[in-house]
CSV table of C-alpha atoms and ligand atoms in Angstrom, one decimal:
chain,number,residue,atom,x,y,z
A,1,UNK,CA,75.5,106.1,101.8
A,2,UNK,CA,78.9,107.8,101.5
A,3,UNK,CA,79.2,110.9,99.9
A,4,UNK,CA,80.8,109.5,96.6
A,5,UNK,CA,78.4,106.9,96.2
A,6,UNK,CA,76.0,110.2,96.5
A,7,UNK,CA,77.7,111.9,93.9
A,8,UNK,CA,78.1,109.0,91.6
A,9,UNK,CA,74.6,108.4,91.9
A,10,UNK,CA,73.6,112.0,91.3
A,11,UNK,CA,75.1,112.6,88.1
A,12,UNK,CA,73.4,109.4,86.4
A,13,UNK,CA,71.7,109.8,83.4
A,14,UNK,CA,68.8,107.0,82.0
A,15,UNK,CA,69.4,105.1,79.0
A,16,UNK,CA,66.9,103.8,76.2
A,17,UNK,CA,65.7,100.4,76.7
A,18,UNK,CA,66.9,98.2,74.1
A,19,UNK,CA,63.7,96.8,72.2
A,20,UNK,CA,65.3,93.1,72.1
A,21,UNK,CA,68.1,91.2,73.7
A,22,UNK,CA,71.6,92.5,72.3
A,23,UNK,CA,73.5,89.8,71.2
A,24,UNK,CA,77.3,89.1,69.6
A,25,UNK,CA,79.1,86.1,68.5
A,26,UNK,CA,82.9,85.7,69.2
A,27,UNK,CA,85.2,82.9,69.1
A,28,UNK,CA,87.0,81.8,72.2
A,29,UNK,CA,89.2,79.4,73.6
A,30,UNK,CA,87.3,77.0,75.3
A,31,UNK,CA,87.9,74.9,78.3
A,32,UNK,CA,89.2,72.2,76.1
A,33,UNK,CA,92.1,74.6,74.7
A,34,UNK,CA,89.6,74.3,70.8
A,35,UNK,CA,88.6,77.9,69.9
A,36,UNK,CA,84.7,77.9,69.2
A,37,UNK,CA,82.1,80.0,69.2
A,38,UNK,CA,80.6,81.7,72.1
A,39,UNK,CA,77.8,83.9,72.2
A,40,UNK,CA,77.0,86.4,74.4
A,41,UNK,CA,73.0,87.6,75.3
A,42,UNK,CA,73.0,90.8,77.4
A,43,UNK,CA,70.0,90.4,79.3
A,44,UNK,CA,67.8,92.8,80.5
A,45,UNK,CA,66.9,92.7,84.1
A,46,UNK,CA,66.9,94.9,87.7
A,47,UNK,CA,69.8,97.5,88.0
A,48,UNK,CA,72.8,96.7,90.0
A,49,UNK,CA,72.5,97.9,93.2
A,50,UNK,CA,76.0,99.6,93.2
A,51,UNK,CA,77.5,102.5,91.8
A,52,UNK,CA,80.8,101.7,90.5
A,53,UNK,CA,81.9,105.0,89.1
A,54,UNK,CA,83.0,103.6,85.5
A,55,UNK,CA,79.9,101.4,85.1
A,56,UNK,CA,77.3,103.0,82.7
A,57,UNK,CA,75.3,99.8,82.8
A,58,UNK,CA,72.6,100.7,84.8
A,59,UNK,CA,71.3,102.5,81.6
A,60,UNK,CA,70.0,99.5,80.1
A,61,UNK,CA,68.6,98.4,83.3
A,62,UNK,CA,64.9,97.0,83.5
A,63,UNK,CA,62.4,98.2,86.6
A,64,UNK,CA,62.4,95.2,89.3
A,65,UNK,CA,63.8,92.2,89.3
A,66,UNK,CA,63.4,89.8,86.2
A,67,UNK,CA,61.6,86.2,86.6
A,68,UNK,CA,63.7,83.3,86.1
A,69,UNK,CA,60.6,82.9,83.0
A,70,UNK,CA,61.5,86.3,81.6
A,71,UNK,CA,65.3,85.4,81.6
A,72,UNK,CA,64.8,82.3,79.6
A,73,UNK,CA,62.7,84.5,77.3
A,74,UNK,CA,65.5,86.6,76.3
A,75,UNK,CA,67.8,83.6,76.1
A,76,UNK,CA,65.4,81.7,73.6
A,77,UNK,CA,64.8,84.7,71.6
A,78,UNK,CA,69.0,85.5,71.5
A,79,UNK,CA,69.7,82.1,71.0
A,80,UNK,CA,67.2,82.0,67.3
A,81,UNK,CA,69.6,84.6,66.1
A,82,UNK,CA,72.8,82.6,67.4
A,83,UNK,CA,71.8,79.0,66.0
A,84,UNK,CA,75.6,77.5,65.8
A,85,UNK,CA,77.4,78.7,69.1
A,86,UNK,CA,79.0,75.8,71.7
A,87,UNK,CA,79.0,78.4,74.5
A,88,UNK,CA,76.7,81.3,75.7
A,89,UNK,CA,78.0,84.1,77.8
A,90,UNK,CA,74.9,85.2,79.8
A,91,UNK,CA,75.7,88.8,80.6
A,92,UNK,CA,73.2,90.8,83.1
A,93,UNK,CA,74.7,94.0,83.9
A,94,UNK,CA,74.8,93.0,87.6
A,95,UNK,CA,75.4,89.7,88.5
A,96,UNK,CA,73.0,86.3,87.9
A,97,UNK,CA,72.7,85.7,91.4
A,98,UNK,CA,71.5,89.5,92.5
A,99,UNK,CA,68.1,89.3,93.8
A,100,UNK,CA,67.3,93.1,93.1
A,101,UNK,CA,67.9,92.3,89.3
A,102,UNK,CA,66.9,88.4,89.2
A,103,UNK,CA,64.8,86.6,91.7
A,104,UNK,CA,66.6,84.2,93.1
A,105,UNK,CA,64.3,80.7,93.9
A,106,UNK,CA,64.7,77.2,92.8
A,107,UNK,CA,62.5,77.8,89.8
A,108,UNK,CA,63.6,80.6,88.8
A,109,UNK,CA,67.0,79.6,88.4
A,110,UNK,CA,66.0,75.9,86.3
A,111,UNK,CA,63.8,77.7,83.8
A,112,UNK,CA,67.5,79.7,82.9
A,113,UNK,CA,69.1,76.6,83.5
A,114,UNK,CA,67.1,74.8,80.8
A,115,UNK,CA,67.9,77.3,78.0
A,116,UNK,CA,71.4,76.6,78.1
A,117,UNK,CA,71.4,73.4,79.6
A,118,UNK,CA,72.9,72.1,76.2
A,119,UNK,CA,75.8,73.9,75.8
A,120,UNK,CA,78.9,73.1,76.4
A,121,UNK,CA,80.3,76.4,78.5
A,122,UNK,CA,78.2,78.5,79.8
A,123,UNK,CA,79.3,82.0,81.5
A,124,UNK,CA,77.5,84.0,83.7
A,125,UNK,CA,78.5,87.2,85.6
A,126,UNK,CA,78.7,87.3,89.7
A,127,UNK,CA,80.2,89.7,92.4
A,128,UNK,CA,82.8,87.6,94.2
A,129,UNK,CA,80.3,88.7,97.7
A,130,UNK,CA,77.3,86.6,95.7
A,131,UNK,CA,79.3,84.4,93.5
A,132,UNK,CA,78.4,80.8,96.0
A,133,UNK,CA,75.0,81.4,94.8
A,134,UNK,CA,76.3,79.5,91.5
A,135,UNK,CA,76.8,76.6,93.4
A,136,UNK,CA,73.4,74.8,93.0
A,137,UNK,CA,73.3,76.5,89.1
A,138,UNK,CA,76.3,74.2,87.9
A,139,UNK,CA,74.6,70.3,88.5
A,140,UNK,CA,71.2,72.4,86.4
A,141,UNK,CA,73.8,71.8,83.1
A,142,UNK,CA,75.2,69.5,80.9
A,143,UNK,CA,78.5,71.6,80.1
A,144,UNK,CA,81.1,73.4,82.3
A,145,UNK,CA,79.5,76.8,84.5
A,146,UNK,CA,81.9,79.6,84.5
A,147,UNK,CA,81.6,82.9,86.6
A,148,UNK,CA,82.7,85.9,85.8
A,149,UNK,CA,83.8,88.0,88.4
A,150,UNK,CA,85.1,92.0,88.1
A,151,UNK,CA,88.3,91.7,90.0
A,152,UNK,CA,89.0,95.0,88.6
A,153,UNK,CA,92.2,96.1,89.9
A,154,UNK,CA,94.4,94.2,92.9
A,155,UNK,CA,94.0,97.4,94.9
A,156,UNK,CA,91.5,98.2,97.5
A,157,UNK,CA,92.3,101.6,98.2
A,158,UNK,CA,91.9,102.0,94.4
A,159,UNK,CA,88.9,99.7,94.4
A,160,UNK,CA,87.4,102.1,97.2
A,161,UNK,CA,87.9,105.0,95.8
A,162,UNK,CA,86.4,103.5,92.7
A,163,UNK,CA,83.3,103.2,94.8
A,164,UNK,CA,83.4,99.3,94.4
A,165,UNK,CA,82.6,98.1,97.8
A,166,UNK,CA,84.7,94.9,97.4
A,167,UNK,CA,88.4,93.4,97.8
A,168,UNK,CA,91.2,91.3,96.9
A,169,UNK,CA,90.5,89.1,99.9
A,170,UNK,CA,86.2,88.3,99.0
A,171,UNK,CA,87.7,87.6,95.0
A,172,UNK,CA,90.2,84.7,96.9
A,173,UNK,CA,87.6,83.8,98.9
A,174,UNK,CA,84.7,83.4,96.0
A,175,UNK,CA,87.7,81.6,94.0
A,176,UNK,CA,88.6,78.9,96.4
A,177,UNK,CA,84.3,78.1,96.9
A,178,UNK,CA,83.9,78.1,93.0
A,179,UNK,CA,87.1,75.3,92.8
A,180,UNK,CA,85.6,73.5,95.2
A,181,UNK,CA,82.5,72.8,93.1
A,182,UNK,CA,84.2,72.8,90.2
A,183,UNK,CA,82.7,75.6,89.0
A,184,UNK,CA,85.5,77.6,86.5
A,185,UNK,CA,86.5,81.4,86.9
A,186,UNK,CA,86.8,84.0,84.5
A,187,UNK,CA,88.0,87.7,85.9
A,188,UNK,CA,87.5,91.0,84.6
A,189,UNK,CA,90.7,93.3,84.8
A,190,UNK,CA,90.3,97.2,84.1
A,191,UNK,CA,93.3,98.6,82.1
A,192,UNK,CA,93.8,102.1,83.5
A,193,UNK,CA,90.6,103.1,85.2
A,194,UNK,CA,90.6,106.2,86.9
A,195,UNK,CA,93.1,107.6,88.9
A,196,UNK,CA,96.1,105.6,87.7
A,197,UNK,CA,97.5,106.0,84.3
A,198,UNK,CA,101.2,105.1,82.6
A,199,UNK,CA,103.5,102.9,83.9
A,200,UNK,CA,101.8,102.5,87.2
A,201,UNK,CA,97.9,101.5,85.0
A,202,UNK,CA,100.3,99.5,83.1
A,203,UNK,CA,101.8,97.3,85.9
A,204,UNK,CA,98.6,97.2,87.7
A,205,UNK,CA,96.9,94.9,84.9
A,206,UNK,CA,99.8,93.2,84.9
A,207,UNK,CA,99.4,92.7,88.4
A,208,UNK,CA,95.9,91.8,88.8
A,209,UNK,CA,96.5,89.4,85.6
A,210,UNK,CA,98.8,87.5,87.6
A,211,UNK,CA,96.6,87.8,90.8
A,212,UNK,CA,93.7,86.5,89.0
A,213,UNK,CA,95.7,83.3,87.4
A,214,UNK,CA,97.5,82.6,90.6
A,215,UNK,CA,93.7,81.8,91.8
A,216,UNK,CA,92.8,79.7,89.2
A,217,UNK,CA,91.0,81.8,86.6
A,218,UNK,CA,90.9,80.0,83.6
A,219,UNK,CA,90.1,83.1,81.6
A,220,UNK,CA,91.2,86.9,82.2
A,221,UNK,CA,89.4,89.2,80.0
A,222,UNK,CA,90.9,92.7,80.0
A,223,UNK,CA,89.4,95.7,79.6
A,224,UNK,CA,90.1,99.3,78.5
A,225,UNK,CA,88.1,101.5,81.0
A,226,UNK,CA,86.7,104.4,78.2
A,227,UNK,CA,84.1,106.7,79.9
A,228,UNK,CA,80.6,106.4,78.7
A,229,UNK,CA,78.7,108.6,81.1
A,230,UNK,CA,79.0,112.1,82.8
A,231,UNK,CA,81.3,111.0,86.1
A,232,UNK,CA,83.7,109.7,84.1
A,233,UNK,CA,83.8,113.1,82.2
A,234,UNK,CA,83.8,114.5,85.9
A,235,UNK,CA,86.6,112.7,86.3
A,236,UNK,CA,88.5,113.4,83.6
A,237,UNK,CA,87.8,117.1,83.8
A,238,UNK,CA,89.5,116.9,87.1
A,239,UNK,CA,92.7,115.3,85.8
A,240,UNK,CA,91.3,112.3,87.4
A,241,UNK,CA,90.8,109.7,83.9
A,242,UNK,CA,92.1,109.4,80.9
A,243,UNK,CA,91.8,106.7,78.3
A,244,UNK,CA,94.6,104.0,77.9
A,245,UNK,CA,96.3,104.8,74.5
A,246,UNK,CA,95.4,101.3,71.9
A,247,UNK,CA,99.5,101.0,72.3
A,248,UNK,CA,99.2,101.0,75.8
A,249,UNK,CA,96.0,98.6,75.9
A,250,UNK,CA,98.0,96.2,73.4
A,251,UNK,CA,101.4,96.8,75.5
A,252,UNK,CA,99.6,95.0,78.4
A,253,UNK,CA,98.0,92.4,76.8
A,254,UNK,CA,101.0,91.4,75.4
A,255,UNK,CA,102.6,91.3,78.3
A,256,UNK,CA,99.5,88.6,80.0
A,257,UNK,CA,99.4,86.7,76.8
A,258,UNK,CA,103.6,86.3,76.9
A,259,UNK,CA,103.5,85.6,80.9
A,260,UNK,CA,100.4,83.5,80.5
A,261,UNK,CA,102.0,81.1,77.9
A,262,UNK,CA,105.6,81.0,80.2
A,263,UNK,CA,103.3,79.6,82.9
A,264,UNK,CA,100.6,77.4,81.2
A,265,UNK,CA,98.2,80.1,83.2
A,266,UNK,CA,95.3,81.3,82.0
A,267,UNK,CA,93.7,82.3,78.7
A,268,UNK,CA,93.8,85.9,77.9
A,269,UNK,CA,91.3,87.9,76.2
A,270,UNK,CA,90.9,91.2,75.0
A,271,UNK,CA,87.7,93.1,75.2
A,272,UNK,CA,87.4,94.4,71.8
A,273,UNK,CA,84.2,96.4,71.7
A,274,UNK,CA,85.7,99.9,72.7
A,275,UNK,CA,88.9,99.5,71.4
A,276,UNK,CA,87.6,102.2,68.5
A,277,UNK,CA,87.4,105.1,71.3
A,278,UNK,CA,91.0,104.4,72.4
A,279,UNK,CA,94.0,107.1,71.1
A,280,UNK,CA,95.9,105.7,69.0
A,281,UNK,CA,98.2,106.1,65.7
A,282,UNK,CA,96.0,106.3,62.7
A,283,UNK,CA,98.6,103.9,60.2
A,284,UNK,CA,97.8,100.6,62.5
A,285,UNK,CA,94.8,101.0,64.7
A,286,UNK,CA,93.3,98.8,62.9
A,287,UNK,CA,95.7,96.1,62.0
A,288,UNK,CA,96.2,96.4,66.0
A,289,UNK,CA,92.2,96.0,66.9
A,290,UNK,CA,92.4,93.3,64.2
A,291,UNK,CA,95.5,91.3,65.9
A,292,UNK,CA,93.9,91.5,69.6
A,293,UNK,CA,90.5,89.7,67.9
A,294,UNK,CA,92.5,87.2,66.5
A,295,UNK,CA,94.4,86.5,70.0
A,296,UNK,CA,90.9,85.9,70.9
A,297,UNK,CA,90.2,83.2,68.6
A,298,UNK,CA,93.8,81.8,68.4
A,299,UNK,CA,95.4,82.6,72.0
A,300,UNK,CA,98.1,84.0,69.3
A,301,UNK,CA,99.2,87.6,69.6
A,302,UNK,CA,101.1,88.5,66.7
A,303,UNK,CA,102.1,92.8,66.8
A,304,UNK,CA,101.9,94.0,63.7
A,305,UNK,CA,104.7,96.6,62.1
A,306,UNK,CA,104.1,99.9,61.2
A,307,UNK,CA,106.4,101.8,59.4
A,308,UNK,CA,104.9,104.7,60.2
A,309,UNK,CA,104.1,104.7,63.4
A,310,UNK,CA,103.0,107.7,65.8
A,311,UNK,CA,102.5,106.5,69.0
A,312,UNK,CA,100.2,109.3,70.8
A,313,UNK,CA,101.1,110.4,73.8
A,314,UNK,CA,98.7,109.3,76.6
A,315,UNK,CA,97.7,111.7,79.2
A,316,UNK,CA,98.7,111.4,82.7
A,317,UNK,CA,96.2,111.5,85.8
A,318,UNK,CA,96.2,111.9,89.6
A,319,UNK,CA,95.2,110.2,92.4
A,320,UNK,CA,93.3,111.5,94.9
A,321,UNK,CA,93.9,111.3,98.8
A,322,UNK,CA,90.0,109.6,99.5
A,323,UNK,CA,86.5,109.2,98.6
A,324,UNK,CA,85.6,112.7,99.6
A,325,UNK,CA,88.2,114.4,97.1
A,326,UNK,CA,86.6,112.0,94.1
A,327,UNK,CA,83.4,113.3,95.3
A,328,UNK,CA,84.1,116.7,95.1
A,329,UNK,CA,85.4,116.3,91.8
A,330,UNK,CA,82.7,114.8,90.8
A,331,UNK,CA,80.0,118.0,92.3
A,332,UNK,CA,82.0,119.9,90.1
B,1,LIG,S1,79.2,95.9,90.4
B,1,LIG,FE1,79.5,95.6,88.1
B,1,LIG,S2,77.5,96.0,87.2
B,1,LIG,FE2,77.4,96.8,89.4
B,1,LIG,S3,77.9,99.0,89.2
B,1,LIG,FE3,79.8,97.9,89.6
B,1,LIG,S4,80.7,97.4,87.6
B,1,LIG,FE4,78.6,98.0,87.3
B,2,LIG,ZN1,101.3,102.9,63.9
């Protein structure tokens, strides 16, 4: 264990357990090019064994691995309260094919199969180390399997120091296995996490968008990193993290939606659900949250004016030589 996985590790804090599956209904471009509606179950199940710094996830996190039965339990009970949805996004806080938060046999797998055997999409999360595990998952379905995978940021000094124990290379490699089955890809892509902030976070997405699309993703959902436990407020303590401005956040998705379309490449969304803790100018925050959940829906991003517009000034933050400076940071 290195001393930042330590310190990350140290300053967790537990959650609440949710007392039913969390569930939310979006509309999405499907693999067809039709927008429809996609739901998405967040399942409850073992924690992730790492300790990504920016992850708070691990708060929702079951004791133990979940049965394949308990899994399917959560889908069926999500799915009552979802009745018209073409698509599910089966979200786990960890990935599908983890075997310290799912258990992993034959059976297990087919009773989740079953549940969304139906639809036509379904999504589930992987890390590009276990994402071959979907392999034998995709002929369980009727409709198209997509895996998510966190590409995060096309940096592996950044990714280490992010205490993601993964890289650019494993993501190519877990690409080129899911195309062979004909399994889709969807990549996450973090929009100024720690340590990089301006025009340097800004050009990062952009290049990790491109990254992701040159290997085939059909969908790259972007993220704004916002900090939801104490590390993060570590971090930013140290200088270390600041929140992308909303101008910022819609500056870069702009910029993947316009070089998306230029290309045919891949389908951009923006993850929506935090944009409310992002800085921003109070005469069009929300006509901009509003326009990036309509690019969503529509693959359309249309900016909207402001004629009174105050764009806030976002904070820059420093990078640190290695693991050992985050960690010290992050002891305080
Ligand atoms: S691998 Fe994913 S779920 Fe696990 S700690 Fe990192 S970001 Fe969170
Ligand atoms: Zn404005």
């Amino acid at each position: 264990v290195s001393s930042l996985d330590g310190a990350v590790r140290a300053l967790r804090s537990p959650g609440e357990a949710p007392s039913g599956p969390r569930t939310r209904v979006e509309t999405e471009i499907f693999p067809d090019g039709s927008p429809k509606k996609i739901g998405t179950v967040y399942l409850r199940n073992g924690a992730c064994p790492l300790a990504c710094v920016y992850c708070a996830l691990y708060r929702s996190a079951a004791e133990g691995p979940a049965s394949g039965d308990e899994v399917a339990g959560q889908i069926r009970e999500a799915r009552r309260r979802m009745p018209d949805i073409a698509g599910v996004k089966l979200y786990n806080a960890s990935s599908l094919f983890e075997p310290g938060s799912i258990r992993q046999t034959p059976e297990d797998l087919s009773a989740i199969a079953r549940e969304v055997s139906d639809l036509e999409l379904v999504v589930v999360e992987a890390r590009s180390e276990n994402a071959y595990r979907a392999v034998p998952l995709a002929p369980l379905l009727s409709g198209k399997l997509e895996v998510a995978i966190g590409l995060e940021a096309a940096d592996d000094g950044l990714l280490a120091l992010l205490n993601k124990p993964t890289t650019v290379a494993r993501f190519r490699q877990a690409c080129a296995i899911l195309a062979r089955a004909g399994i889709l890809v969807r990549a996450f892509v973090l929009v100024q996490p720690p340590f990089v902030s301006g025009q340097a976070a800004r050009e990062l997405a952009l290049r990790t968008f491109e990254l992701a699309g040159a290997q085939g993703a059909r969908v790259v959902s972007l993220l704004p990193v916002v900090s939801s436990h104490e590390p993060m407020e570590r971090l930013r303590r140290a200088g270390f993290f600041a929140e992308p401005t909303l101008d910022d956040f819609f500056e870069v998705v702009a910029a993947c939606a316009g070089r998306s379309k230029g290309a045919g490449g891949a389908v951009v969304v923006a993850e929506t659900e935090w944009l409310d803790r992002l800085p921003a100018c109070g005469s069009c925050r929300t006509l901009k949250i509003e326009a990036l959940e309509r690019l969503n829906g529509t693959g359309e991003l249309v900016p909207p004016s402001c004629a009174a517009h105050r764009r806030v000034l976002a904070r820059e933050t420093l990078r640190p030589r290695d693991g050992e400076e985050v960690a010290r940071a992050l002891a305080g």
